[in-house]
XYZ file of C-alpha atoms in Angstrom:
223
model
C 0.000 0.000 0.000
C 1.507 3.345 -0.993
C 1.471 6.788 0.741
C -1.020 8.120 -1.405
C -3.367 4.907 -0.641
C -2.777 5.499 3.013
C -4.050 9.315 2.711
C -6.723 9.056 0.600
C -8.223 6.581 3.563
C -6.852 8.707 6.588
C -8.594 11.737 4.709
C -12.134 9.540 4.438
C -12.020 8.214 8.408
C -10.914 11.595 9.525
C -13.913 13.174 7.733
C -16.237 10.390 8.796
C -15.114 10.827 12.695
C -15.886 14.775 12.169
C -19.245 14.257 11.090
C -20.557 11.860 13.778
C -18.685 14.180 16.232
C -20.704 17.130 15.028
C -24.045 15.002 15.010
C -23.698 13.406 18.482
C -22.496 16.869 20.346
C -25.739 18.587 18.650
C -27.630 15.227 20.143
C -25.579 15.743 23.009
C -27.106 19.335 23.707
C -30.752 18.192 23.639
C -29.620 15.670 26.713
C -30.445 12.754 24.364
C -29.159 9.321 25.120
C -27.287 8.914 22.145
C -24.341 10.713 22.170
C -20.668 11.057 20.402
C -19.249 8.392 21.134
C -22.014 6.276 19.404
C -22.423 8.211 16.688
C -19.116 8.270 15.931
C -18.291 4.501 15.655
C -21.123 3.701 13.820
C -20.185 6.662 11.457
C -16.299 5.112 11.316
C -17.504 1.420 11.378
C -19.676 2.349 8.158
C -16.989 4.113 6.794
C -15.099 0.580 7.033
C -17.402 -1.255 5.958
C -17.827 0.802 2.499
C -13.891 0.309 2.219
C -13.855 -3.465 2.386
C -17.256 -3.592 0.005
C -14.758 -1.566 -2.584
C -11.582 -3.252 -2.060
C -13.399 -6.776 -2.475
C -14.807 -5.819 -5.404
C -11.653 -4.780 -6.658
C -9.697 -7.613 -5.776
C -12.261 -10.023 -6.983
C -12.480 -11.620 -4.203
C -15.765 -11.956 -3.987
C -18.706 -12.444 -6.837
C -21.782 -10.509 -7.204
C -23.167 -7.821 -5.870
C -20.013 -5.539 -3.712
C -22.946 -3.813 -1.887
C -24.540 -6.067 -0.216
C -21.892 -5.584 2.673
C -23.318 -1.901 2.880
C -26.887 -2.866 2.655
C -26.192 -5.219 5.423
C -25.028 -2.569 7.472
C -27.531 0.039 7.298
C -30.226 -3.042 7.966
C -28.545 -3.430 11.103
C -28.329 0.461 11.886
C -32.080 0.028 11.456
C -31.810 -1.862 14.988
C -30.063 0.828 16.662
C -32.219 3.525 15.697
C -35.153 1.104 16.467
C -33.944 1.143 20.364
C -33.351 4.698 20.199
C -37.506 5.622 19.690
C -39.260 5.649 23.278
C -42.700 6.194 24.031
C -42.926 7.933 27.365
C -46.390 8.536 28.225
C -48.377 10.250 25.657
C -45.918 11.266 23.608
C -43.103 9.326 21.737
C -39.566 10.407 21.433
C -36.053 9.863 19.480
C -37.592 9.726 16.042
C -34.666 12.703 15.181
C -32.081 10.800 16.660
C -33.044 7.504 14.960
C -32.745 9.635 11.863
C -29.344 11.086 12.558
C -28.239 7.124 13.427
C -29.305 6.424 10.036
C -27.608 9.661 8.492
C -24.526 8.829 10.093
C -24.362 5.559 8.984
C -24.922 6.893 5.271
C -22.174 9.351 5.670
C -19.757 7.046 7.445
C -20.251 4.696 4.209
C -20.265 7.505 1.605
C -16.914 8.241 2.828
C -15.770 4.948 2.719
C -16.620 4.989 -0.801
C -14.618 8.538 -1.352
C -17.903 10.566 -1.539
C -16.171 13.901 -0.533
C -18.103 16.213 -1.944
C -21.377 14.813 -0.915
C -20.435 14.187 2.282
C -19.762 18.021 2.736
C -23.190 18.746 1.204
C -24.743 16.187 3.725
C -23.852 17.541 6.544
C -23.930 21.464 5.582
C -27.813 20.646 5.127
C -27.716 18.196 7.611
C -26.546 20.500 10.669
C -28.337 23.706 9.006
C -32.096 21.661 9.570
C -30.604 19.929 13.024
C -29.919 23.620 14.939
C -32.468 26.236 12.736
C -35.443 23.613 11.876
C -36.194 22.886 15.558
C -36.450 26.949 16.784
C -38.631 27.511 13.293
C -41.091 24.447 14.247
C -41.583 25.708 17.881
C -42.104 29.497 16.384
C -45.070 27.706 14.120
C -46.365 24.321 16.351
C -45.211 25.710 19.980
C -47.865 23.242 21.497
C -45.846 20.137 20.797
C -46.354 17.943 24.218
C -49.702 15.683 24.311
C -50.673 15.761 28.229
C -53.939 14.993 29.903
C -55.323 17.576 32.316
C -57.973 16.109 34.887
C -60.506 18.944 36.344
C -62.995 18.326 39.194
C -65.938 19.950 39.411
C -68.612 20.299 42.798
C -72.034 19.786 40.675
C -73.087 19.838 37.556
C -72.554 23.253 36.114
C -68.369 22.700 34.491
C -67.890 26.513 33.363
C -66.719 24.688 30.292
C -66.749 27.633 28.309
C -63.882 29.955 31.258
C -61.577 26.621 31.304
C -61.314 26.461 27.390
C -60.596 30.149 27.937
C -57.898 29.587 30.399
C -56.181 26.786 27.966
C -56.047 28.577 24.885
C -54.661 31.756 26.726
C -51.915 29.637 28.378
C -51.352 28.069 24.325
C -52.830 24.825 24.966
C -54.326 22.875 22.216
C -57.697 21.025 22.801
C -57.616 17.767 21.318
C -60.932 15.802 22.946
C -62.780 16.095 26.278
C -64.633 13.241 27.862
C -66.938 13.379 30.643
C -67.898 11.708 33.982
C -70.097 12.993 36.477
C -70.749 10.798 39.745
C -74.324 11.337 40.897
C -73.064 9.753 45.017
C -70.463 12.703 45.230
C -72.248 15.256 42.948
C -69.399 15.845 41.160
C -68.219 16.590 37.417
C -64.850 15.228 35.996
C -63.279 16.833 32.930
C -60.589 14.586 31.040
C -58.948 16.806 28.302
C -55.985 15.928 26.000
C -54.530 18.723 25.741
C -51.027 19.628 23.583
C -48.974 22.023 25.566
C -45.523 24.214 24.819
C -42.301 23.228 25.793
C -41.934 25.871 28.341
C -45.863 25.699 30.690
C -45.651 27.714 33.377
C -47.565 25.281 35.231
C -48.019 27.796 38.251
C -49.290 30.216 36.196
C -51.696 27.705 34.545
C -52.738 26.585 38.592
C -53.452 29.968 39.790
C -55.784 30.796 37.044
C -57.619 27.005 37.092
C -58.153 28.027 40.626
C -60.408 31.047 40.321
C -63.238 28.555 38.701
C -65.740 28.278 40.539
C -66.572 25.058 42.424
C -63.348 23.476 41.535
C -61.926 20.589 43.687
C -58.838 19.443 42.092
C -57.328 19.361 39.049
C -54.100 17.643 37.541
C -51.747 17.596 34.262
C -49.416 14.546 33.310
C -48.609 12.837 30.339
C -49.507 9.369 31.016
């Protein structure tokens, strides 16, 4: 193996260990479970894997299709970023970072393959939608968590109409409302599913609830 042979694959690692550093210290800074470290070796492990799909081919080592090997390997990212989607409660989470897992594992084979220039591209666009996309869909959807608020009510008269006012001015969604009302205790129960914003000032939201009229309890959660 010659110098040049030796740089030309130094040069594609070295870019594929930049780019799943940059994508798992963005992950990173959301707290997410998947991190640089992972990111990284599945970026450089890709990266690998392209190399020895292209060098068998070349060597004629082996017959038939030379991508299967990377095929394999982005069937078994599929795994990782299957682990990496949680539902907690009522809402479900890592569907970005099961995306970046597979995004890394492209770019990590793309530079195996000596993809330079698309690589670049990749992650220009990649990092641009990662750290602006996020703020812009908060400025448009700011009601992004699916809760359920509990209200309970002394009789039969809810004051439906103040508590839907008292939602929408704290930017809570209304999805559905169900009903109960138990005749023994004389009491109304309101069950909304709600979507709220990232930042509820659930104080706020308490003090206001409070000033209906006749109202016992009342409770938000996402489960």
């Amino acid at each position: 193996m010659d110098f040049e042979t030796i740089l030309d694959y130094s040069l594609r690692f070295a870019l594929s260990m930049i780019c799943g550093i940059l994508l798992g210290v963005e992950r990173k800074s959301r707290q997410n479970a998947v991190g640089i470290r992972t990111l990284v070796l599945i970026s450089i492990s890709c990266c690998l894997l392209s190399i020895l799909s292209v060098h068998l081919a070349q060597m004629g080592v082996i017959k038939g299709d030379p991508t299967r090997i990377a095929s394999t390997a982005v069937t078994g990212i599929g795994f990782i970023g299957g682990g990496a989607i949680l539902k907690q409660g009522l809402n479900i989470r890592g569907l970005t970072t099961a995306a970046i897992i597979l995004t890394s594992a492209a770019i990590g084979l793309s530079c195996g393959a000596g993809l330079y220039v698309p690589v670049v591209i990749t992650m220009v666009i990649v990092l641009v939608i990662l750290f602006t996309m996020n703020r812009l869909e908060k400025v448009i959807f700011p009601a992004t968590k699916t809760k359920q608020l509990q209200l309970t009510i002394n009789g039969l008269n809810c004051q439906e109409d103040k508590i839907v006012k008292v939602l929408t001015d704290n930017g809570i969604i209304i999805n559905d409302l169900n009903v109960k009302f138990v005749a023994e205790d004389k009491r109304t129960e309101l069950f909304f599913t709600v979507k709220t914003p990232d930042k509820l000032d659930s104080f706020k939201l308490a003090s206001q609830l409070s000033k209906i009229e006749r109202l016992a309890s009342f409770a938000i959660n996402d489960k």
